[in-house]
CSV table of C-alpha atoms and ligand atoms in Angstrom, one decimal:
chain,number,residue,atom,x,y,z
P,258,MET,CA,-17.9,37.7,-15.1
P,259,ASN,CA,-21.2,35.7,-14.9
P,260,THR,CA,-22.4,34.4,-12.3
P,261,LEU,CA,-23.6,30.7,-12.9
P,262,SER,CA,-26.5,28.9,-12.1
P,263,VAL,CA,-27.2,26.3,-9.6
P,264,THR,CA,-28.4,23.2,-9.7
P,265,ASP,CA,-29.9,20.5,-7.2
P,266,GLY,CA,-27.3,17.2,-6.6
P,267,PRO,CA,-24.2,17.1,-5.6
P,268,GLY,CA,-22.0,20.4,-5.4
P,269,LEU,CA,-18.8,20.6,-7.9
P,270,GLY,CA,-15.2,19.9,-7.1
P,271,ILE,CA,-12.4,22.2,-8.0
P,272,TYR,CA,-9.0,20.8,-7.9
P,273,CYS,CA,-5.8,23.4,-9.1
P,274,HIS,CA,-2.4,22.0,-9.4
P,275,ILE,CA,0.6,24.2,-8.3
P,276,PRO,CA,3.2,22.3,-10.2
P,277,PHE,CA,6.6,23.2,-7.9
P,278,CYS,CA,8.4,22.3,-5.4
P,279,LEU,CA,11.7,23.5,-3.1
P,280,LYS,CA,13.4,20.3,-3.9
P,281,LYS,CA,12.8,16.8,-6.4
P,282,CYS,CA,11.6,13.7,-3.3
P,283,ALA,CA,13.6,11.0,-4.6
P,284,TYR,CA,10.5,8.8,-5.1
P,285,CYS,CA,8.8,11.3,-7.2
P,286,ASP,CA,7.4,10.9,-10.6
P,287,PHE,CA,4.3,13.9,-10.1
P,288,SER,CA,4.2,16.4,-12.7
P,289,SER,CA,5.9,19.2,-10.4
P,290,PHE,CA,9.5,21.5,-10.4
P,291,SER,CA,12.2,22.3,-8.5
P,292,ARG,CA,13.6,25.5,-8.2
P,293,GLN,CA,11.8,27.5,-10.4
P,294,SER,CA,12.2,31.4,-11.0
P,295,GLU,CA,9.5,33.8,-9.4
P,296,ALA,CA,9.0,34.9,-13.1
P,297,VAL,CA,7.8,31.2,-14.3
P,298,ILE,CA,5.7,30.4,-11.4
P,299,ARG,CA,4.1,33.9,-12.0
P,300,ASP,CA,3.2,33.5,-15.4
P,301,TYR,CA,2.1,29.7,-14.8
P,302,PHE,CA,-0.5,31.4,-12.2
P,303,ALA,CA,-1.4,33.7,-15.1
P,304,ALA,CA,-2.2,30.6,-17.5
P,305,LEU,CA,-4.0,29.1,-14.8
P,306,HIS,CA,-6.4,31.6,-13.9
P,307,LYS,CA,-6.2,31.9,-17.8
P,308,GLU,CA,-7.5,28.2,-17.8
P,309,ILE,CA,-10.1,28.7,-15.3
P,310,ARG,CA,-12.0,32.2,-17.2
P,311,LYS,CA,-11.8,29.9,-20.4
P,312,PHE,CA,-13.5,27.1,-18.8
P,313,ILE,CA,-16.3,29.4,-17.9
P,314,GLU,CA,-16.2,31.1,-21.6
P,315,GLU,CA,-17.0,27.6,-22.8
P,316,ASN,CA,-19.4,26.3,-21.0
P,317,LYS,CA,-21.9,29.2,-20.3
P,318,LYS,CA,-24.7,27.1,-21.2
P,319,PHE,CA,-24.2,24.5,-18.8
P,320,ALA,CA,-25.9,24.7,-15.2
P,321,LEU,CA,-23.1,24.3,-13.5
P,322,PRO,CA,-23.7,23.3,-9.5
P,323,ALA,CA,-22.4,25.4,-6.6
P,324,VAL,CA,-18.5,24.6,-5.6
P,325,ASP,CA,-18.8,22.6,-2.5
P,326,THR,CA,-15.4,21.5,-2.8
P,327,ILE,CA,-11.8,23.1,-4.0
P,328,TYR,CA,-8.7,21.2,-3.6
P,329,PHE,CA,-4.8,23.0,-3.9
P,330,GLY,CA,-2.7,19.8,-4.5
P,331,GLY,CA,0.8,19.8,-6.1
P,332,GLY,CA,3.9,19.8,-6.3
P,333,THR,CA,3.7,21.6,-3.1
P,334,PRO,CA,1.4,24.4,-3.2
P,335,SER,CA,2.7,25.9,0.0
P,336,ALA,CA,6.1,26.8,-1.7
P,337,VAL,CA,5.0,29.7,-3.9
P,338,ASP,CA,4.0,33.0,-2.8
P,339,VAL,CA,0.9,33.3,-0.9
P,340,ARG,CA,-0.7,36.0,-2.9
P,341,HIS,CA,-0.9,33.4,-5.9
P,342,ILE,CA,-3.1,31.4,-4.2
P,343,GLU,CA,-5.1,34.1,-2.9
P,344,ALA,CA,-5.4,35.4,-6.3
P,345,THR,CA,-6.9,32.0,-7.6
P,346,LEU,CA,-9.1,31.9,-4.4
P,347,LEU,CA,-10.4,35.0,-5.5
P,348,LEU,CA,-10.6,34.6,-9.1
P,349,LEU,CA,-12.5,30.7,-8.6
P,350,ASN,CA,-14.9,33.1,-5.9
P,351,GLU,CA,-15.8,35.4,-9.0
P,352,VAL,CA,-16.5,33.1,-11.5
P,353,PHE,CA,-18.2,30.3,-9.8
P,354,GLN,CA,-20.8,30.2,-7.0
P,355,VAL,CA,-18.6,28.7,-4.2
P,356,LYS,CA,-20.8,27.8,-1.3
P,357,ASP,CA,-20.3,29.3,2.6
P,358,ASP,CA,-19.6,26.0,4.2
P,359,ALA,CA,-17.4,24.7,1.1
P,360,GLU,CA,-14.3,22.2,2.2
P,361,ILE,CA,-11.5,24.4,0.6
P,362,THR,CA,-7.8,22.3,1.1
P,363,ILE,CA,-4.2,23.3,0.6
P,364,GLU,CA,-1.2,20.8,0.8
P,365,ILE,CA,1.5,21.5,2.9
P,366,ASN,CA,5.0,20.5,3.0
P,367,PRO,CA,6.2,21.3,6.6
P,368,GLY,CA,9.7,22.7,5.3
P,369,THR,CA,8.0,25.3,3.3
P,370,LEU,CA,5.4,27.0,5.8
P,371,THR,CA,5.4,30.5,7.4
P,372,ALA,CA,3.5,31.9,10.0
P,373,ASP,CA,2.4,34.5,7.6
P,374,LYS,CA,1.4,31.9,5.0
P,375,ALA,CA,-0.7,30.0,7.8
P,376,ARG,CA,-2.7,33.4,9.0
P,377,ARG,CA,-3.6,34.4,5.5
P,378,TYR,CA,-4.3,31.0,3.5
P,379,LYS,CA,-6.9,30.9,7.0
P,380,LYS,CA,-8.1,34.7,5.9
P,381,ALA,CA,-8.3,34.0,2.4
P,382,GLY,CA,-10.9,30.7,3.1
P,383,ILE,CA,-9.0,28.0,3.2
P,384,ASN,CA,-9.7,25.7,6.1
P,385,ARG,CA,-8.3,22.7,5.8
P,386,ALA,CA,-4.4,21.8,5.4
P,387,SER,CA,-3.2,18.6,4.2
P,388,VAL,CA,0.3,18.2,5.7
P,389,GLY,CA,3.2,15.8,3.6
P,390,LEU,CA,4.9,14.6,6.9
P,391,GLN,CA,5.6,10.9,5.1
P,392,ALA,CA,7.7,9.9,8.3
P,393,TRP,CA,8.8,11.1,11.6
P,394,GLN,CA,12.4,9.9,11.7
P,395,ASP,CA,14.7,12.2,10.4
P,396,PHE,CA,16.6,9.4,8.4
P,397,LEU,CA,13.6,8.4,6.6
P,398,LEU,CA,12.7,11.7,5.3
P,399,LYS,CA,16.1,12.0,4.1
P,400,ILE,CA,16.1,8.9,2.4
P,401,LEU,CA,13.1,10.0,0.5
P,402,GLY,CA,14.5,13.2,0.0
P,403,ARG,CA,12.4,15.4,1.6
P,404,VAL,CA,12.8,18.8,2.2
P,405,HIS,CA,12.0,18.9,6.1
P,406,SER,CA,12.7,17.0,8.8
P,407,GLN,CA,10.8,16.2,12.2
P,408,ALA,CA,11.2,19.7,13.5
P,409,ASP,CA,10.1,21.2,10.7
P,410,PHE,CA,6.6,19.5,10.8
P,411,LYS,CA,6.5,20.5,14.6
P,412,LYS,CA,6.8,23.8,13.9
P,413,ALA,CA,4.3,23.7,11.2
P,414,MET,CA,2.1,22.3,13.3
P,415,GLU,CA,2.2,25.2,15.6
P,416,LEU,CA,1.8,27.5,12.9
P,417,LEU,CA,-1.6,25.7,12.1
P,418,LYS,CA,-2.6,25.7,15.1
P,419,LYS,CA,-1.9,29.4,15.6
P,420,ALA,CA,-3.8,30.4,12.4
P,421,GLY,CA,-6.9,28.7,13.7
P,422,PHE,CA,-6.8,25.5,11.6
P,423,ASN,CA,-8.1,22.3,13.4
P,424,ASN,CA,-9.4,20.4,10.5
P,425,PHE,CA,-6.1,18.8,8.7
P,426,SER,CA,-4.7,15.8,7.6
P,427,VAL,CA,-1.5,14.2,7.6
P,428,ASP,CA,0.4,12.0,5.1
P,429,VAL,CA,2.4,9.1,6.0
P,430,MET,CA,3.8,6.3,4.3
P,431,VAL,CA,5.0,2.8,4.9
P,432,GLY,CA,7.1,0.8,3.2
P,433,LEU,CA,10.2,2.4,3.1
P,434,PRO,CA,13.7,1.4,2.6
P,435,GLY,CA,15.0,0.7,6.0
P,436,GLN,CA,11.5,1.2,7.7
P,437,LYS,CA,10.9,-0.6,10.5
P,438,ILE,CA,7.3,-1.4,11.8
P,439,THR,CA,8.6,0.3,15.0
P,440,ASP,CA,9.0,3.4,12.6
P,441,VAL,CA,5.8,3.5,11.4
P,442,MET,CA,4.5,3.1,15.0
P,443,GLU,CA,6.3,5.8,16.4
P,444,THR,CA,5.1,7.9,13.6
P,445,VAL,CA,1.4,7.6,13.5
P,446,GLN,CA,1.5,7.6,17.2
P,447,ALA,CA,3.6,10.9,17.5
P,448,VAL,CA,1.0,12.6,14.5
P,449,ILE,CA,-1.9,12.1,16.8
P,450,ASN,CA,-0.6,14.3,18.9
P,451,TYR,CA,-1.9,16.7,16.9
P,452,ALA,CA,-5.0,15.6,17.2
P,453,PRO,CA,-5.8,15.6,13.1
P,454,THR,CA,-9.0,15.1,11.8
P,455,HIS,CA,-7.8,12.5,8.9
P,456,LEU,CA,-4.7,10.7,7.8
P,457,SER,CA,-3.5,9.1,4.5
P,458,CYS,CA,-1.3,6.6,5.0
P,459,TYR,CA,0.3,5.6,1.4
P,460,SER,CA,2.6,2.7,0.7
P,461,LEU,CA,5.7,3.7,-1.7
P,462,ILE,CA,5.0,3.1,-5.2
P,463,LEU,CA,8.5,2.7,-6.9
P,464,GLU,CA,8.0,4.8,-10.0
P,465,SER,CA,11.0,3.7,-13.0
P,466,GLY,CA,13.1,6.0,-13.9
P,467,THR,CA,12.9,7.7,-9.8
P,468,PRO,CA,16.2,8.1,-7.8
P,469,MET,CA,15.0,5.7,-5.8
P,470,ALA,CA,14.2,3.2,-8.4
P,471,ASN,CA,17.3,3.6,-8.9
P,472,TRP,CA,19.2,3.2,-5.4
P,473,VAL,CA,16.7,-0.2,-4.8
P,474,GLU,CA,17.7,-1.8,-8.7
P,475,SER,CA,21.3,-1.1,-8.1
P,476,GLY,CA,21.0,-2.5,-4.6
P,477,GLN,CA,22.3,0.6,-3.0
P,478,LEU,CA,18.6,0.6,-0.6
P,479,ASP,CA,16.5,-2.4,0.2
P,480,LEU,CA,12.7,-2.0,0.6
P,481,PRO,CA,10.4,-4.0,3.2
P,482,GLU,CA,9.3,-7.8,2.1
P,483,GLU,CA,5.9,-7.2,0.7
P,484,ASP,CA,4.6,-8.9,4.3
P,485,GLU,CA,6.0,-6.8,6.3
P,486,GLU,CA,4.6,-3.8,4.3
P,487,ARG,CA,1.0,-4.9,4.7
P,488,GLU,CA,2.0,-5.7,8.3
P,489,MET,CA,3.0,-2.1,8.6
P,490,HIS,CA,-0.7,-1.3,6.7
P,491,TRP,CA,-2.4,-3.6,9.3
P,492,ALA,CA,-0.6,-1.8,12.6
P,493,VAL,CA,-1.7,1.5,11.3
P,494,ASP,CA,-4.9,0.2,11.0
P,495,ASN,CA,-5.5,-1.3,14.4
P,496,PHE,CA,-3.7,1.4,15.9
P,497,LEU,CA,-5.8,4.4,14.5
P,498,THR,CA,-9.3,2.4,14.5
P,499,ARG,CA,-8.5,1.9,18.7
P,500,GLN,CA,-8.1,5.8,18.2
P,501,GLY,CA,-11.6,6.4,16.9
P,502,PHE,CA,-10.3,6.9,13.7
P,503,GLN,CA,-12.7,5.5,10.9
P,504,HIS,CA,-11.0,3.4,7.4
P,505,TYR,CA,-13.3,4.7,5.0
P,506,GLU,CA,-10.8,4.2,2.4
P,507,ILE,CA,-8.1,2.4,1.4
P,508,SER,CA,-5.2,4.4,2.3
P,509,SER,CA,-7.9,7.2,4.5
P,510,PHE,CA,-8.5,7.0,7.9
P,511,CYS,CA,-10.7,10.2,9.4
P,512,ARG,CA,-12.3,11.3,13.0
P,513,PRO,CA,-16.4,10.6,12.6
P,514,GLY,CA,-17.7,12.9,9.7
P,515,TYR,CA,-13.7,14.4,8.7
P,516,GLU,CA,-13.4,12.1,5.1
P,517,SER,CA,-11.9,14.3,2.4
P,518,ARG,CA,-15.2,15.6,0.5
P,519,HIS,CA,-12.8,16.9,-2.1
P,520,ASN,CA,-11.4,12.9,-2.5
P,521,VAL,CA,-14.8,11.5,-2.1
P,522,LYS,CA,-16.1,13.1,-5.4
P,523,TYR,CA,-13.8,10.7,-7.2
P,524,TRP,CA,-14.6,7.7,-5.7
P,525,GLU,CA,-18.1,8.5,-6.1
P,526,LEU,CA,-17.6,9.3,-9.7
P,527,VAL,CA,-19.0,12.9,-9.3
P,528,SER,CA,-17.6,16.5,-11.4
P,529,TYR,CA,-14.9,18.2,-10.6
P,530,LEU,CA,-12.8,20.2,-12.6
P,531,GLY,CA,-8.6,19.8,-12.4
P,532,PHE,CA,-7.4,23.5,-13.2
P,533,GLY,CA,-3.5,23.7,-13.9
P,534,LEU,CA,-0.5,21.7,-15.3
P,535,GLY,CA,-1.4,17.7,-16.0
P,536,ALA,CA,-4.8,18.3,-14.2
P,537,HIS,CA,-7.5,16.0,-15.1
P,538,GLY,CA,-11.1,16.2,-14.5
P,539,TYR,CA,-14.1,14.4,-14.8
P,540,PHE,CA,-17.0,16.9,-16.6
P,541,ASN,CA,-20.7,15.8,-18.3
P,542,ASN,CA,-20.1,12.3,-18.4
P,543,GLN,CA,-16.1,12.4,-19.8
P,544,ARG,CA,-12.7,12.3,-18.3
P,545,TYR,CA,-10.1,15.0,-19.4
P,546,GLY,CA,-6.1,15.5,-19.1
P,547,ASN,CA,-4.4,18.5,-19.5
P,548,SER,CA,-0.8,18.6,-21.0
P,549,ASN,CA,2.0,17.5,-18.8
P,550,ASP,CA,4.5,19.8,-20.2
P,551,LEU,CA,5.0,23.3,-18.2
P,552,ASP,CA,5.6,25.0,-21.8
P,553,GLU,CA,2.8,23.9,-23.6
P,554,TYR,CA,0.7,24.1,-20.8
P,555,CYS,CA,1.7,28.0,-20.9
P,556,GLN,CA,1.8,28.5,-24.7
P,557,LEU,CA,-1.7,27.1,-25.5
P,558,LEU,CA,-2.6,28.9,-22.9
P,559,GLU,CA,-1.0,32.3,-24.1
P,560,MET,CA,-2.7,31.9,-27.5
P,561,ASP,CA,-6.5,30.8,-26.1
P,562,LYS,CA,-6.4,27.5,-26.6
P,563,SER,CA,-7.5,24.9,-24.2
P,564,PRO,CA,-4.6,22.9,-22.8
P,565,ALA,CA,-6.8,19.4,-22.5
P,566,ILE,CA,-7.5,16.6,-24.1
P,567,PHE,CA,-10.8,14.9,-23.5
P,568,ASP,CA,-11.6,11.4,-23.2
P,569,PRO,CA,-14.7,10.3,-25.1
P,570,VAL,CA,-18.0,10.4,-23.5
P,571,MET,CA,-18.3,7.4,-21.6
P,572,SER,CA,-21.0,4.7,-22.1
P,573,PRO,CA,-23.0,3.7,-19.3
P,574,LYS,CA,-21.3,0.7,-19.2
P,575,GLU,CA,-18.4,2.7,-18.5
P,576,GLN,CA,-19.6,4.9,-15.7
P,577,MET,CA,-20.7,1.4,-13.9
P,578,SER,CA,-17.7,0.4,-14.7
P,579,GLU,CA,-15.7,3.4,-13.2
P,580,TRP,CA,-18.6,3.3,-10.5
P,581,MET,CA,-17.1,-0.2,-9.3
P,582,PHE,CA,-13.8,-0.1,-9.0
P,583,LEU,CA,-13.6,3.6,-7.8
P,584,GLY,CA,-16.5,2.9,-5.7
P,585,LEU,CA,-15.2,-0.2,-3.9
P,586,ARG,CA,-12.1,1.6,-2.3
P,587,LYS,CA,-14.1,3.2,0.0
P,588,LEU,CA,-14.5,0.3,3.0
P,589,GLY,CA,-18.1,1.0,3.1
P,590,GLY,CA,-18.4,-0.4,0.0
P,591,ILE,CA,-21.3,-0.1,-2.3
P,592,ARG,CA,-24.8,-0.4,-1.6
P,593,GLU,CA,-26.8,-1.9,-4.2
P,594,ASP,CA,-29.5,0.9,-3.8
P,595,ASP,CA,-27.1,3.4,-4.8
P,596,PHE,CA,-25.7,1.6,-8.0
P,597,CYS,CA,-29.9,0.7,-9.0
P,598,ALA,CA,-30.8,4.5,-8.4
P,599,ARG,CA,-27.7,5.3,-10.8
P,600,PHE,CA,-27.8,2.9,-13.6
P,601,GLY,CA,-31.5,1.4,-13.5
P,602,GLU,CA,-30.6,-2.0,-12.3
P,603,SER,CA,-28.2,-4.2,-9.7
P,604,TYR,CA,-24.9,-4.2,-10.2
P,605,PHE,CA,-25.2,-8.0,-10.6
P,606,VAL,CA,-27.1,-7.7,-14.2
P,607,PRO,CA,-23.7,-6.4,-15.3
P,608,PHE,CA,-21.0,-7.9,-13.7
P,609,GLY,CA,-23.1,-10.5,-11.2
P,610,GLU,CA,-20.1,-13.1,-13.2
P,611,VAL,CA,-17.5,-10.6,-11.8
P,612,ILE,CA,-18.6,-10.2,-8.3
P,613,GLN,CA,-19.1,-13.8,-7.9
P,614,PRO,CA,-15.8,-15.7,-7.9
P,615,LEU,CA,-14.4,-12.6,-6.4
P,616,ILE,CA,-16.9,-13.0,-3.1
P,617,THR,CA,-15.6,-16.7,-3.5
P,618,ALA,CA,-12.3,-15.7,-3.3
P,619,GLY,CA,-12.7,-13.8,-0.3
P,620,LEU,CA,-11.8,-10.5,-1.6
P,621,LEU,CA,-15.8,-8.9,-1.4
P,622,ALA,CA,-18.1,-9.6,1.1
P,623,TRP,CA,-21.9,-9.7,0.2
P,624,ASN,CA,-24.4,-8.7,2.9
P,625,GLY,CA,-28.0,-8.5,1.1
P,626,SER,CA,-27.8,-5.2,0.4
P,627,VAL,CA,-24.0,-3.8,-0.1
P,628,LEU,CA,-20.8,-5.3,-1.4
P,629,LYS,CA,-17.7,-4.5,0.5
P,630,LEU,CA,-14.0,-5.3,-0.1
P,631,THR,CA,-12.9,-7.7,2.5
P,632,PRO,CA,-10.0,-7.3,4.8
P,633,ARG,CA,-8.2,-9.9,2.3
P,634,GLY,CA,-9.9,-7.5,-0.6
P,635,GLN,CA,-7.7,-4.6,0.4
P,636,ASP,CA,-4.3,-6.4,0.6
P,637,PHE,CA,-5.2,-7.2,-3.5
P,638,GLY,CA,-7.0,-4.5,-4.1
P,639,ASN,CA,-5.7,-3.9,-8.2
P,640,GLN,CA,-7.3,-7.1,-8.5
P,641,VAL,CA,-10.0,-6.6,-7.4
P,642,PHE,CA,-10.2,-3.0,-8.9
P,643,MET,CA,-8.9,-4.1,-12.4
P,644,ALA,CA,-12.0,-7.1,-12.5
P,645,PHE,CA,-14.1,-3.9,-13.3
P,646,VAL,CA,-12.3,-2.9,-16.1
S,712,SF4,S1,7.0,17.6,-2.1
S,712,SF4,FE1,5.7,16.1,-3.3
S,712,SF4,S2,5.4,16.8,-5.3
S,712,SF4,FE2,7.6,17.4,-4.2
S,712,SF4,S3,9.2,16.3,-5.0
S,712,SF4,FE3,8.1,15.8,-3.3
S,712,SF4,S4,6.5,14.3,-3.6
S,712,SF4,FE4,7.1,15.3,-5.1
């Protein structure tokens, strides 16, 4: 396999989707399947590896940047045999130039981690773990249909520490049925005792067709009111910032210097490749998305066909638009100079008529060089982002 040449500029990100879980959570509409046989999982990884090799073959003409982030997401990457993850990393290292200091993350469900897996992830070069806790209270984990308990989370933390992981993120959720603000605070207080470098705090989004949505629609479960959910979000923000975390993106907090380098690529319109079922990528100013159908994904690759459907190459106006609505997710905002460096003009030229009313409405703030969301803008983020579409 050819080694690809390296260009200057931002590194390339790689996302690998592992669509298997022990059991489907009640709120989940991601591309994931529970209780698949080892044969299905093996075939899936064979297809995934074929897709990676195929990409390299088809893009030999491009001088790809070196890879500086790799992210195994899901699904539950920690649910599959560790050998599949090791083999995938070996392949990525073989066909791409992966930088020595690349950030390599794996998502972990606490109910699926073993000492062997933790040790072997570390040995394989994974240096960042993203642990899906969601809530500290077992009654909430049960409502969510998570396979793990609070005790599993504690054990997973011990295993990760023992294996030498000191860079890890924990996912928590607010706005859950039956959740009180005291539950949220107990969760974040408990989590920071494990010294994570990063926390993601997501609001529950009810996806239609999921068991959770049906329970809420039929009145079996009640969600907190919207203002209560916002109160939870701000309580987390206040607590974590007092503890020295930086709230750097709507849902993301980190210790200084520990932003998710991979996720930042999404918000800064940097190229990344998505491999695997339903994975998305952005490459050469073009977005693409893979088939969401597991059989179709594997069959296409078996026939040596690409599972990707490409959007048209983005026009400069579309790139500007994405730069704005993705970039404004970062709470540090968007520097006018950075926009000018990329597009040759200020964002006030194409978007002045969009920006001004948002400033007047108190959703955006402009300090003469940076445009960013106000706290009120964070509460109405979607309204702001949609204005740039
Ligand atoms: S572990 Fe994640 S991907 Fe799997 S079912 Fe639960 S929410 Fe969905």
